[in-house]
mmCIF file with all atom_site columns, C-alpha atoms in Angstrom:
data_model
loop_
_atom_site.group_PDB
_atom_site.id
_atom_site.type_symbol
_atom_site.label_atom_id
_atom_site.label_alt_id
_atom_site.label_comp_id
_atom_site.label_asym_id
_atom_site.label_entity_id
_atom_site.label_seq_id
_atom_site.pdbx_PDB_ins_code
_atom_site.Cartn_x
_atom_site.Cartn_y
_atom_site.Cartn_z
_atom_site.occupancy
_atom_site.B_iso_or_equiv
_atom_site.pdbx_formal_charge
_atom_site.auth_seq_id
_atom_site.auth_comp_id
_atom_site.auth_asym_id
_atom_site.auth_atom_id
_atom_site.pdbx_PDB_model_num
ATOM 1   C CA . GLU N 1 1   ? -12.163 -14.114 4.581   1.00 78.00 ? 17  GLU N CA 1
ATOM 2   C CA . PRO N 1 2   ? -8.425  -13.747 5.523   1.00 82.00 ? 18  PRO N CA 1
ATOM 3   C CA . GLU N 1 3   ? -6.910  -10.468 6.605   1.00 93.00 ? 19  GLU N CA 1
ATOM 4   C CA . VAL N 1 4   ? -3.309  -8.739  6.820   1.00 96.00 ? 20  VAL N CA 1
ATOM 5   C CA . THR N 1 5   ? -3.330  -7.930  11.578  1.00 96.00 ? 21  THR N CA 1
ATOM 6   C CA . GLN N 1 6   ? -1.641  -5.124  12.737  1.00 97.00 ? 22  GLN N CA 1
ATOM 7   C CA . THR N 1 7   ? -0.750  -4.239  16.525  1.00 96.00 ? 23  THR N CA 1
ATOM 8   C CA . PRO N 1 8   ? -1.276  -2.028  18.670  1.00 96.00 ? 24  PRO N CA 1
ATOM 9   C CA . SER N 1 9   ? -3.624  0.256   16.700  1.00 96.00 ? 25  SER N CA 1
ATOM 10  C CA . HIS N 1 10  ? -1.990  3.176   17.782  1.00 97.00 ? 26  HIS N CA 1
ATOM 11  C CA . GLN N 1 11  ? 1.649   3.732   19.488  1.00 97.00 ? 27  GLN N CA 1
ATOM 12  C CA . VAL N 1 12  ? 2.959   6.805   21.272  1.00 98.00 ? 28  VAL N CA 1
ATOM 13  C CA . THR N 1 13  ? 6.460   6.567   22.091  1.00 98.00 ? 29  THR N CA 1
ATOM 14  C CA . GLN N 1 14  ? 9.170   8.891   23.488  1.00 98.00 ? 30  GLN N CA 1
ATOM 15  C CA . MET N 1 15  ? 12.004  10.109  21.267  1.00 98.00 ? 31  MET N CA 1
ATOM 16  C CA . GLY N 1 16  ? 14.825  7.568   21.076  1.00 98.00 ? 32  GLY N CA 1
ATOM 17  C CA . GLN N 1 17  ? 12.823  4.824   22.071  1.00 98.00 ? 33  GLN N CA 1
ATOM 18  C CA . GLU N 1 18  ? 13.187  1.703   20.875  1.00 98.00 ? 34  GLU N CA 1
ATOM 19  C CA . VAL N 1 19  ? 9.802   0.207   18.939  1.00 98.00 ? 35  VAL N CA 1
ATOM 20  C CA . ILE N 1 20  ? 8.141   -3.157  17.446  1.00 97.00 ? 36  ILE N CA 1
ATOM 21  C CA . LEU N 1 21  ? 4.744   -2.870  14.936  1.00 98.00 ? 37  LEU N CA 1
ATOM 22  C CA . ARG N 1 22  ? 3.396   -6.610  15.157  1.00 97.00 ? 38  ARG N CA 1
ATOM 23  C CA . CYS N 1 23  ? 2.139   -7.852  11.718  1.00 97.00 ? 39  CYS N CA 1
ATOM 24  C CA . VAL N 1 24  ? 0.196   -11.422 11.403  1.00 97.00 ? 40  VAL N CA 1
ATOM 25  C CA . PRO N 1 25  ? 0.403   -11.642 7.659   1.00 96.00 ? 41  PRO N CA 1
ATOM 26  C CA . ILE N 1 26  ? -2.422  -13.815 5.887   1.00 95.00 ? 42  ILE N CA 1
ATOM 27  C CA . SER N 1 27  ? -1.589  -17.264 6.841   1.00 92.00 ? 43  SER N CA 1
ATOM 28  C CA . ASN N 1 28  ? -0.664  -19.072 3.476   1.00 90.00 ? 44  ASN N CA 1
ATOM 29  C CA . HIS N 1 29  ? 1.507   -16.013 1.546   1.00 93.00 ? 45  HIS N CA 1
ATOM 30  C CA . LEU N 1 30  ? 4.588   -16.283 1.461   1.00 92.00 ? 46  LEU N CA 1
ATOM 31  C CA . TYR N 1 31  ? 5.697   -12.239 0.764   1.00 94.00 ? 47  TYR N CA 1
ATOM 32  C CA . PHE N 1 32  ? 5.734   -9.898  3.570   1.00 95.00 ? 48  PHE N CA 1
ATOM 33  C CA . TYR N 1 33  ? 6.142   -6.121  3.026   1.00 96.00 ? 49  TYR N CA 1
ATOM 34  C CA . TRP N 1 34  ? 6.580   -2.998  4.820   1.00 98.00 ? 50  TRP N CA 1
ATOM 35  C CA . TYR N 1 35  ? 5.322   0.793   4.097   1.00 98.00 ? 51  TYR N CA 1
ATOM 36  C CA . ARG N 1 36  ? 4.923   3.803   5.732   1.00 97.00 ? 52  ARG N CA 1
ATOM 37  C CA . GLN N 1 37  ? 2.791   6.855   5.201   1.00 96.00 ? 53  GLN N CA 1
ATOM 38  C CA . ILE N 1 38  ? 3.239   9.988   6.438   1.00 96.00 ? 54  ILE N CA 1
ATOM 39  C CA . LEU N 1 39  ? 0.823   12.307  7.142   1.00 92.00 ? 55  LEU N CA 1
ATOM 40  C CA . GLY N 1 40  ? -0.250  13.656  3.772   1.00 90.00 ? 56  GLY N CA 1
ATOM 41  C CA . GLN N 1 41  ? 2.035   12.200  1.817   1.00 93.00 ? 57  GLN N CA 1
ATOM 42  C CA . LYS N 1 42  ? 2.298   9.069   -0.487  1.00 95.00 ? 58  LYS N CA 1
ATOM 43  C CA . VAL N 1 43  ? 2.223   5.535   0.737   1.00 97.00 ? 59  VAL N CA 1
ATOM 44  C CA . GLU N 1 44  ? 6.224   4.658   1.173   1.00 97.00 ? 60  GLU N CA 1
ATOM 45  C CA . PHE N 1 45  ? 7.405   1.387   0.842   1.00 96.00 ? 61  PHE N CA 1
ATOM 46  C CA . LEU N 1 46  ? 10.288  0.315   3.525   1.00 97.00 ? 62  LEU N CA 1
ATOM 47  C CA . VAL N 1 47  ? 11.038  -3.273  2.940   1.00 96.00 ? 63  VAL N CA 1
ATOM 48  C CA . SER N 1 48  ? 10.031  -6.333  1.421   1.00 94.00 ? 64  SER N CA 1
ATOM 49  C CA . PHE N 1 49  ? 10.739  -10.152 3.592   1.00 94.00 ? 65  PHE N CA 1
ATOM 50  C CA . TYR N 1 50  ? 10.397  -13.684 1.560   1.00 92.00 ? 66  TYR N CA 1
ATOM 51  C CA . ASN N 1 51  ? 12.452  -17.188 2.396   1.00 90.00 ? 67  ASN N CA 1
ATOM 52  C CA . ASN N 1 52  ? 13.807  -14.989 6.071   1.00 90.00 ? 68  ASN N CA 1
ATOM 53  C CA . GLU N 1 53  ? 15.231  -12.498 4.427   1.00 93.00 ? 69  GLU N CA 1
ATOM 54  C CA . ILE N 1 54  ? 14.946  -9.338  2.618   1.00 94.00 ? 70  ILE N CA 1
ATOM 55  C CA . SER N 1 55  ? 14.765  -8.550  -0.789  1.00 92.00 ? 71  SER N CA 1
ATOM 56  C CA . GLU N 1 56  ? 14.208  -5.761  -1.254  1.00 92.00 ? 72  GLU N CA 1
ATOM 57  C CA . LYS N 1 57  ? 14.888  -2.627  0.703   1.00 94.00 ? 73  LYS N CA 1
ATOM 58  C CA . SER N 1 58  ? 14.250  0.863   0.345   1.00 94.00 ? 74  SER N CA 1
ATOM 59  C CA . GLU N 1 59  ? 16.451  4.229   1.051   1.00 94.00 ? 75  GLU N CA 1
ATOM 60  C CA . ILE N 1 60  ? 14.773  4.759   4.196   1.00 95.00 ? 76  ILE N CA 1
ATOM 61  C CA . PHE N 1 61  ? 14.831  1.619   5.462   1.00 96.00 ? 77  PHE N CA 1
ATOM 62  C CA . ASP N 1 62  ? 18.741  2.236   7.067   1.00 95.00 ? 78  ASP N CA 1
ATOM 63  C CA . ASP N 1 63  ? 19.990  0.415   10.126  1.00 95.00 ? 79  ASP N CA 1
ATOM 64  C CA . GLN N 1 64  ? 17.743  2.077   12.580  1.00 96.00 ? 80  GLN N CA 1
ATOM 65  C CA . PHE N 1 65  ? 15.249  -0.112  11.300  1.00 98.00 ? 81  PHE N CA 1
ATOM 66  C CA . SER N 1 66  ? 15.263  -4.131  11.149  1.00 97.00 ? 82  SER N CA 1
ATOM 67  C CA . VAL N 1 67  ? 12.844  -6.487  10.390  1.00 97.00 ? 83  VAL N CA 1
ATOM 68  C CA . GLU N 1 68  ? 12.077  -10.318 12.009  1.00 95.00 ? 84  GLU N CA 1
ATOM 69  C CA . ARG N 1 69  ? 10.060  -13.504 11.321  1.00 92.00 ? 85  ARG N CA 1
ATOM 70  C CA . PRO N 1 70  ? 10.471  -14.575 14.914  1.00 86.00 ? 86  PRO N CA 1
ATOM 71  C CA . ASP N 1 71  ? 7.627   -17.461 14.554  1.00 87.00 ? 87  ASP N CA 1
ATOM 72  C CA . GLY N 1 72  ? 5.880   -19.057 11.967  1.00 78.00 ? 88  GLY N CA 1
ATOM 73  C CA . SER N 1 73  ? 3.298   -16.514 12.056  1.00 87.00 ? 89  SER N CA 1
ATOM 74  C CA . ASN N 1 74  ? 3.975   -12.784 13.264  1.00 93.00 ? 90  ASN N CA 1
ATOM 75  C CA . PHE N 1 75  ? 6.451   -10.387 10.839  1.00 96.00 ? 91  PHE N CA 1
ATOM 76  C CA . THR N 1 76  ? 8.069   -7.855  13.167  1.00 97.00 ? 92  THR N CA 1
ATOM 77  C CA . LEU N 1 77  ? 9.344   -4.168  11.701  1.00 98.00 ? 93  LEU N CA 1
ATOM 78  C CA . LYS N 1 78  ? 11.747  -2.652  15.231  1.00 98.00 ? 94  LYS N CA 1
ATOM 79  C CA . ILE N 1 79  ? 12.665  1.258   14.843  1.00 98.00 ? 95  ILE N CA 1
ATOM 80  C CA . ARG N 1 80  ? 15.691  1.371   17.140  1.00 97.00 ? 96  ARG N CA 1
ATOM 81  C CA . SER N 1 81  ? 15.930  5.441   18.545  1.00 96.00 ? 97  SER N CA 1
ATOM 82  C CA . THR N 1 82  ? 12.837  6.683   17.425  1.00 98.00 ? 98  THR N CA 1
ATOM 83  C CA . LYS N 1 83  ? 12.983  10.149  15.832  1.00 97.00 ? 99  LYS N CA 1
ATOM 84  C CA . LEU N 1 84  ? 10.096  12.997  15.848  1.00 97.00 ? 100 LEU N CA 1
ATOM 85  C CA . GLU N 1 85  ? 10.158  12.447  11.485  1.00 97.00 ? 101 GLU N CA 1
ATOM 86  C CA . ASP N 1 86  ? 9.289   8.350   12.232  1.00 98.00 ? 102 ASP N CA 1
ATOM 87  C CA . SER N 1 87  ? 5.854   9.706   13.293  1.00 98.00 ? 103 SER N CA 1
ATOM 88  C CA . ALA N 1 88  ? 3.448   7.939   10.140  1.00 97.00 ? 104 ALA N CA 1
ATOM 89  C CA . MET N 1 89  ? 1.073   5.161   9.802   1.00 97.00 ? 105 MET N CA 1
ATOM 90  C CA . TYR N 1 90  ? 2.961   2.055   9.625   1.00 98.00 ? 106 TYR N CA 1
ATOM 91  C CA . PHE N 1 91  ? 1.634   -0.656  7.271   1.00 98.00 ? 107 PHE N CA 1
ATOM 92  C CA . CYS N 1 92  ? 2.106   -4.952  6.590   1.00 98.00 ? 108 CYS N CA 1
ATOM 93  C CA . ALA N 1 93  ? 1.204   -6.359  3.535   1.00 96.00 ? 109 ALA N CA 1
ATOM 94  C CA . SER N 1 94  ? 1.576   -9.794  2.431   1.00 95.00 ? 110 SER N CA 1
ATOM 95  C CA . SER N 1 95  ? 1.033   -11.674 -0.812  1.00 93.00 ? 111 SER N CA 1
ATOM 96  C CA . ASP N 1 96  ? 1.458   -15.612 -1.558  1.00 91.00 ? 112 ASP N CA 1
ATOM 97  C CA . TYR N 1 97  ? 3.409   -15.126 -3.912  1.00 86.00 ? 113 TYR N CA 1
ATOM 98  C CA . ARG N 1 98  ? 6.243   -12.413 -6.118  1.00 81.00 ? 114 ARG N CA 1
ATOM 99  C CA . ASN N 1 99  ? 4.348   -9.655  -7.861  1.00 80.00 ? 115 ASN N CA 1
ATOM 100 C CA . THR N 1 100 ? 0.596   -11.587 -7.017  1.00 87.00 ? 116 THR N CA 1
ATOM 101 C CA . GLU N 1 101 ? -2.304  -9.026  -5.301  1.00 91.00 ? 117 GLU N CA 1
ATOM 102 C CA . ALA N 1 102 ? -0.894  -7.258  -2.301  1.00 93.00 ? 118 ALA N CA 1
ATOM 103 C CA . PHE N 1 103 ? -2.713  -7.031  0.912   1.00 95.00 ? 119 PHE N CA 1
ATOM 104 C CA . PHE N 1 104 ? -2.832  -4.436  3.559   1.00 96.00 ? 120 PHE N CA 1
ATOM 105 C CA . GLY N 1 105 ? -2.754  -4.347  7.402   1.00 96.00 ? 121 GLY N CA 1
ATOM 106 C CA . GLN N 1 106 ? -5.771  -1.569  8.530   1.00 95.00 ? 122 GLN N CA 1
ATOM 107 C CA . GLY N 1 107 ? -1.996  0.214   9.831   1.00 96.00 ? 123 GLY N CA 1
ATOM 108 C CA . THR N 1 108 ? -0.430  1.296   12.790  1.00 97.00 ? 124 THR N CA 1
ATOM 109 C CA . ARG N 1 109 ? 0.047   4.660   13.686  1.00 97.00 ? 125 ARG N CA 1
ATOM 110 C CA . LEU N 1 110 ? 2.916   5.812   15.799  1.00 98.00 ? 126 LEU N CA 1
ATOM 111 C CA . THR N 1 111 ? 3.629   8.643   17.250  1.00 98.00 ? 127 THR N CA 1
ATOM 112 C CA . VAL N 1 112 ? 6.362   9.794   18.845  1.00 98.00 ? 128 VAL N CA 1
ATOM 113 C CA . VAL N 1 113 ? 6.862   12.991  21.090  1.00 98.00 ? 129 VAL N CA 1
ATOM 114 C CA . LYS W 2 1   ? 12.940  5.679   -11.539 1.00 88.00 ? 10  LYS W CA 1
ATOM 115 C CA . GLN W 2 2   ? 9.504   5.223   -11.507 1.00 92.00 ? 11  GLN W CA 1
ATOM 116 C CA . GLU W 2 3   ? 6.774   8.077   -10.348 1.00 95.00 ? 12  GLU W CA 1
ATOM 117 C CA . VAL W 2 4   ? 3.029   7.433   -10.175 1.00 97.00 ? 13  VAL W CA 1
ATOM 118 C CA . THR W 2 5   ? 0.878   10.635  -10.186 1.00 97.00 ? 14  THR W CA 1
ATOM 119 C CA . GLN W 2 6   ? -2.609  10.646  -10.400 1.00 97.00 ? 15  GLN W CA 1
ATOM 120 C CA . ILE W 2 7   ? -5.163  13.287  -11.766 1.00 94.00 ? 16  ILE W CA 1
ATOM 121 C CA . PRO W 2 8   ? -7.520  14.774  -10.082 1.00 93.00 ? 17  PRO W CA 1
ATOM 122 C CA . ALA W 2 9   ? -6.288  15.135  -6.541  1.00 95.00 ? 18  ALA W CA 1
ATOM 123 C CA . ALA W 2 10  ? -9.340  15.714  -5.303  1.00 96.00 ? 19  ALA W CA 1
ATOM 124 C CA . LEU W 2 11  ? -12.851 14.960  -6.773  1.00 95.00 ? 20  LEU W CA 1
ATOM 125 C CA . SER W 2 12  ? -16.932 15.784  -6.026  1.00 97.00 ? 21  SER W CA 1
ATOM 126 C CA . VAL W 2 13  ? -19.500 14.714  -7.363  1.00 97.00 ? 22  VAL W CA 1
ATOM 127 C CA . PRO W 2 14  ? -23.707 14.288  -7.502  1.00 97.00 ? 23  PRO W CA 1
ATOM 128 C CA . GLU W 2 15  ? -25.187 10.551  -5.913  1.00 97.00 ? 24  GLU W CA 1
ATOM 129 C CA . GLY W 2 16  ? -25.018 7.814   -9.303  1.00 97.00 ? 25  GLY W CA 1
ATOM 130 C CA . GLU W 2 17  ? -23.145 10.204  -11.424 1.00 97.00 ? 26  GLU W CA 1
ATOM 131 C CA . ASN W 2 18  ? -20.171 8.043   -12.795 1.00 97.00 ? 27  ASN W CA 1
ATOM 132 C CA . LEU W 2 19  ? -16.567 8.869   -12.975 1.00 96.00 ? 28  LEU W CA 1
ATOM 133 C CA . VAL W 2 20  ? -13.190 7.926   -14.068 1.00 97.00 ? 29  VAL W CA 1
ATOM 134 C CA . LEU W 2 21  ? -9.524  8.405   -12.073 1.00 97.00 ? 30  LEU W CA 1
ATOM 135 C CA . ASN W 2 22  ? -6.659  8.640   -13.426 1.00 97.00 ? 31  ASN W CA 1
ATOM 136 C CA . CYS W 2 23  ? -3.228  6.979   -12.871 1.00 98.00 ? 32  CYS W CA 1
ATOM 137 C CA . SER W 2 24  ? -0.004  7.088   -14.558 1.00 98.00 ? 33  SER W CA 1
ATOM 138 C CA . PHE W 2 25  ? 3.525   5.826   -14.854 1.00 97.00 ? 34  PHE W CA 1
ATOM 139 C CA . THR W 2 26  ? 6.431   6.929   -15.759 1.00 96.00 ? 35  THR W CA 1
ATOM 140 C CA . ASP W 2 27  ? 7.892   3.602   -16.141 1.00 93.00 ? 36  ASP W CA 1
ATOM 141 C CA . SER W 2 28  ? 6.155   1.090   -18.204 1.00 92.00 ? 37  SER W CA 1
ATOM 142 C CA . ALA W 2 29  ? 8.630   -2.164  -16.948 1.00 91.00 ? 38  ALA W CA 1
ATOM 143 C CA . ILE W 2 30  ? 5.867   -3.029  -14.803 1.00 92.00 ? 39  ILE W CA 1
ATOM 144 C CA . TYR W 2 31  ? 4.727   -6.401  -12.614 1.00 92.00 ? 40  TYR W CA 1
ATOM 145 C CA . ASN W 2 32  ? 0.787   -5.335  -12.316 1.00 94.00 ? 41  ASN W CA 1
ATOM 146 C CA . LEU W 2 33  ? -1.171  -2.504  -11.855 1.00 96.00 ? 42  LEU W CA 1
ATOM 147 C CA . GLN W 2 34  ? -3.245  -1.931  -8.478  1.00 96.00 ? 43  GLN W CA 1
ATOM 148 C CA . TRP W 2 35  ? -5.975  0.254   -7.177  1.00 98.00 ? 44  TRP W CA 1
ATOM 149 C CA . PHE W 2 36  ? -6.540  0.797   -3.183  1.00 97.00 ? 45  PHE W CA 1
ATOM 150 C CA . ARG W 2 37  ? -9.492  2.782   -1.703  1.00 97.00 ? 46  ARG W CA 1
ATOM 151 C CA . GLN W 2 38  ? -8.310  4.537   1.603   1.00 95.00 ? 47  GLN W CA 1
ATOM 152 C CA . ASP W 2 39  ? -11.291 5.326   4.028   1.00 93.00 ? 48  ASP W CA 1
ATOM 153 C CA . PRO W 2 40  ? -9.490  8.267   6.668   1.00 88.00 ? 49  PRO W CA 1
ATOM 154 C CA . GLY W 2 41  ? -7.244  7.131   8.975   1.00 84.00 ? 50  GLY W CA 1
ATOM 155 C CA . LYS W 2 42  ? -7.730  3.787   8.299   1.00 86.00 ? 51  LYS W CA 1
ATOM 156 C CA . GLY W 2 43  ? -5.566  1.030   5.769   1.00 90.00 ? 52  GLY W CA 1
ATOM 157 C CA . LEU W 2 44  ? -6.187  0.130   2.386   1.00 94.00 ? 53  LEU W CA 1
ATOM 158 C CA . THR W 2 45  ? -8.806  -2.051  0.409   1.00 95.00 ? 54  THR W CA 1
ATOM 159 C CA . SER W 2 46  ? -7.800  -3.872  -2.919  1.00 95.00 ? 55  SER W CA 1
ATOM 160 C CA . LEU W 2 47  ? -9.860  -3.075  -5.089  1.00 97.00 ? 56  LEU W CA 1
ATOM 161 C CA . LEU W 2 48  ? -8.387  -4.367  -8.443  1.00 96.00 ? 57  LEU W CA 1
ATOM 162 C CA . LEU W 2 49  ? -5.002  -5.592  -9.843  1.00 95.00 ? 58  LEU W CA 1
ATOM 163 C CA . ILE W 2 50  ? -4.335  -5.610  -13.329 1.00 95.00 ? 59  ILE W CA 1
ATOM 164 C CA . GLN W 2 51  ? -1.461  -8.089  -15.121 1.00 93.00 ? 60  GLN W CA 1
ATOM 165 C CA . SER W 2 52  ? 0.953   -6.461  -16.935 1.00 92.00 ? 61  SER W CA 1
ATOM 166 C CA . SER W 2 53  ? -0.363  -8.627  -19.540 1.00 93.00 ? 62  SER W CA 1
ATOM 167 C CA . GLN W 2 54  ? -4.170  -7.890  -18.906 1.00 94.00 ? 63  GLN W CA 1
ATOM 168 C CA . ARG W 2 55  ? -6.010  -4.725  -20.189 1.00 95.00 ? 64  ARG W CA 1
ATOM 169 C CA . GLU W 2 56  ? -9.533  -4.300  -18.215 1.00 97.00 ? 65  GLU W CA 1
ATOM 170 C CA . GLN W 2 57  ? -10.378 -5.418  -14.915 1.00 96.00 ? 66  GLN W CA 1
ATOM 171 C CA . THR W 2 58  ? -13.807 -5.449  -13.225 1.00 97.00 ? 67  THR W CA 1
ATOM 172 C CA . SER W 2 59  ? -15.492 -6.114  -10.177 1.00 96.00 ? 68  SER W CA 1
ATOM 173 C CA . GLY W 2 60  ? -19.197 -4.821  -9.111  1.00 97.00 ? 69  GLY W CA 1
ATOM 174 C CA . ARG W 2 61  ? -19.310 -1.131  -10.471 1.00 97.00 ? 70  ARG W CA 1
ATOM 175 C CA . LEU W 2 62  ? -15.762 -0.930  -10.872 1.00 98.00 ? 71  LEU W CA 1
ATOM 176 C CA . ASN W 2 63  ? -13.671 -1.261  -14.155 1.00 98.00 ? 72  ASN W CA 1
ATOM 177 C CA . ALA W 2 64  ? -10.031 -0.773  -14.404 1.00 97.00 ? 73  ALA W CA 1
ATOM 178 C CA . SER W 2 65  ? -7.559  -0.569  -17.868 1.00 97.00 ? 74  SER W CA 1
ATOM 179 C CA . LEU W 2 66  ? -4.425  -0.162  -18.360 1.00 97.00 ? 75  LEU W CA 1
ATOM 180 C CA . ASP W 2 67  ? -2.375  0.683   -21.328 1.00 96.00 ? 76  ASP W CA 1
ATOM 181 C CA . LYS W 2 68  ? 1.140   0.013   -19.925 1.00 94.00 ? 77  LYS W CA 1
ATOM 182 C CA . SER W 2 69  ? 3.103   1.811   -22.938 1.00 93.00 ? 78  SER W CA 1
ATOM 183 C CA . SER W 2 70  ? 1.746   4.143   -22.772 1.00 95.00 ? 79  SER W CA 1
ATOM 184 C CA . GLY W 2 71  ? 1.989   4.082   -19.450 1.00 96.00 ? 80  GLY W CA 1
ATOM 185 C CA . ARG W 2 72  ? -1.650  5.073   -17.230 1.00 97.00 ? 81  ARG W CA 1
ATOM 186 C CA . SER W 2 73  ? -4.984  3.169   -16.367 1.00 98.00 ? 82  SER W CA 1
ATOM 187 C CA . THR W 2 74  ? -8.109  4.306   -16.047 1.00 98.00 ? 83  THR W CA 1
ATOM 188 C CA . LEU W 2 75  ? -10.790 3.649   -12.599 1.00 98.00 ? 84  LEU W CA 1
ATOM 189 C CA . TYR W 2 76  ? -14.147 3.965   -13.733 1.00 98.00 ? 85  TYR W CA 1
ATOM 190 C CA . ILE W 2 77  ? -17.020 3.912   -11.038 1.00 98.00 ? 86  ILE W CA 1
ATOM 191 C CA . ALA W 2 78  ? -20.578 4.105   -11.920 1.00 98.00 ? 87  ALA W CA 1
ATOM 192 C CA . ALA W 2 79  ? -23.200 4.676   -10.954 1.00 98.00 ? 88  ALA W CA 1
ATOM 193 C CA . SER W 2 80  ? -21.768 6.477   -7.525  1.00 97.00 ? 89  SER W CA 1
ATOM 194 C CA . GLN W 2 81  ? -22.997 6.153   -4.638  1.00 97.00 ? 90  GLN W CA 1
ATOM 195 C CA . PRO W 2 82  ? -21.693 8.316   -0.975  1.00 97.00 ? 91  PRO W CA 1
ATOM 196 C CA . GLY W 2 83  ? -20.222 5.494   0.112   1.00 96.00 ? 92  GLY W CA 1
ATOM 197 C CA . ASP W 2 84  ? -17.712 5.574   -2.309  1.00 97.00 ? 93  ASP W CA 1
ATOM 198 C CA . SER W 2 85  ? -16.585 8.387   -0.923  1.00 98.00 ? 94  SER W CA 1
ATOM 199 C CA . ALA W 2 86  ? -13.147 7.921   -0.060  1.00 97.00 ? 95  ALA W CA 1
ATOM 200 C CA . THR W 2 87  ? -9.338  8.243   -1.358  1.00 97.00 ? 96  THR W CA 1
ATOM 201 C CA . TYR W 2 88  ? -7.846  6.164   -4.394  1.00 98.00 ? 97  TYR W CA 1
ATOM 202 C CA . LEU W 2 89  ? -4.728  4.478   -4.280  1.00 98.00 ? 98  LEU W CA 1
ATOM 203 C CA . CYS W 2 90  ? -3.333  3.828   -7.552  1.00 98.00 ? 99  CYS W CA 1
ATOM 204 C CA . ALA W 2 91  ? 0.089   1.361   -7.298  1.00 97.00 ? 100 ALA W CA 1
ATOM 205 C CA . VAL W 2 92  ? 2.343   -0.574  -9.828  1.00 96.00 ? 101 VAL W CA 1
ATOM 206 C CA . SER W 2 93  ? 4.470   -3.629  -9.038  1.00 93.00 ? 102 SER W CA 1
ATOM 207 C CA . THR W 2 94  ? 8.200   -3.326  -9.932  1.00 85.00 ? 103 THR W CA 1
ATOM 208 C CA . GLY W 2 95  ? 11.038  -4.980  -9.266  1.00 74.00 ? 104 GLY W CA 1
ATOM 209 C CA . THR W 2 96  ? 11.740  -8.915  -8.084  1.00 71.00 ? 105 THR W CA 1
ATOM 210 C CA . ALA W 2 97  ? 10.985  -8.329  -4.726  1.00 67.00 ? 106 ALA W CA 1
ATOM 211 C CA . SER W 2 98  ? 7.195   -6.352  -6.118  1.00 80.00 ? 107 SER W CA 1
ATOM 212 C CA . LYS W 2 99  ? 7.948   -3.898  -3.695  1.00 91.00 ? 108 LYS W CA 1
ATOM 213 C CA . LEU W 2 100 ? 5.140   -0.588  -5.361  1.00 95.00 ? 109 LEU W CA 1
ATOM 214 C CA . THR W 2 101 ? 5.093   2.569   -5.794  1.00 96.00 ? 110 THR W CA 1
ATOM 215 C CA . PHE W 2 102 ? 2.420   4.608   -5.076  1.00 97.00 ? 111 PHE W CA 1
ATOM 216 C CA . GLY W 2 103 ? 0.621   7.715   -6.488  1.00 97.00 ? 112 GLY W CA 1
ATOM 217 C CA . THR W 2 104 ? -0.650  10.578  -4.617  1.00 92.00 ? 113 THR W CA 1
ATOM 218 C CA . GLY W 2 105 ? -4.087  9.670   -4.658  1.00 96.00 ? 114 GLY W CA 1
ATOM 219 C CA . THR W 2 106 ? -7.798  11.312  -5.983  1.00 97.00 ? 115 THR W CA 1
ATOM 220 C CA . ARG W 2 107 ? -9.724  11.881  -3.137  1.00 97.00 ? 116 ARG W CA 1
ATOM 221 C CA . LEU W 2 108 ? -13.692 11.527  -4.359  1.00 98.00 ? 117 LEU W CA 1
ATOM 222 C CA . GLN W 2 109 ? -16.676 12.642  -2.320  1.00 98.00 ? 118 GLN W CA 1
ATOM 223 C CA . VAL W 2 110 ? -19.696 11.906  -3.868  1.00 97.00 ? 119 VAL W CA 1
ATOM 224 C CA . THR W 2 111 ? -22.535 14.260  -2.388  1.00 96.00 ? 120 THR W CA 1
ATOM 225 C CA . LEU W 2 112 ? -26.905 13.351  -2.210  1.00 92.00 ? 121 LEU W CA 1
#
C-alpha cells in the first residue's frame, strides 16, 4: 500500500543551525502539507503546497520556514536558525485532490538543544 | 477561527465494550471530517473520512457520523479490543487549501 515516507525519523540539532526535513509523498498525489505537534499539544497546520507553490500557510510558518519540491518525488521543509521551541514532531501529509483523504507520514522528531 | 474539541480526553474500558468518542467544531463550513489514530510517538493513521454531504461512514468495527449543522461528529467503536488502545484524533478540513484543524484527541485504553 502506498505510504508517505519521512526522513530522518529523529534529528537532534543545535540551536541556531539549519535543518531540512524530507518527505516522499504518495506518488500520484498533488497536494502536500506539513504539520507539527509539540509534545502534549495539538497537531498544528504549517503549510500546504500545490502546483509548485504555497497555497496556504499558518501564522507559525514565518520567514524561518521554507518548503520546496526539488524534484518529482521529494518535498522538503527547511527550518533556518532553529530555536528551542521548534522542538516537535513534524508530519508530512499528502492527498490526491483538494479536500480528499490526507495520508500522513510517520513523522520526524526534531530536538533542538 | 475553527476550533475542534474532543471529549472525553481519556477513556478506559474493558475489552468487548462498545464506545463512543465525540468531536465538535465551531465553524460548520467544512469540506470533510477525518478521524485518525495515533500510537505513542508515531504518525497518524487515517481511519475514516466523511465528506460534508455525508452523514455516516463505516469501516469494519468503526462507524463515524457527522452532523454538520450542529458541528458534531462521533466515532463509534464496536467490540473494543486491547489493540484499539491509542489516541484518536478528529480533524476538519476547511479553506481552499484543504488544511486540517485537529482536536486534542481522546486517549483510549482497552483493558483485558
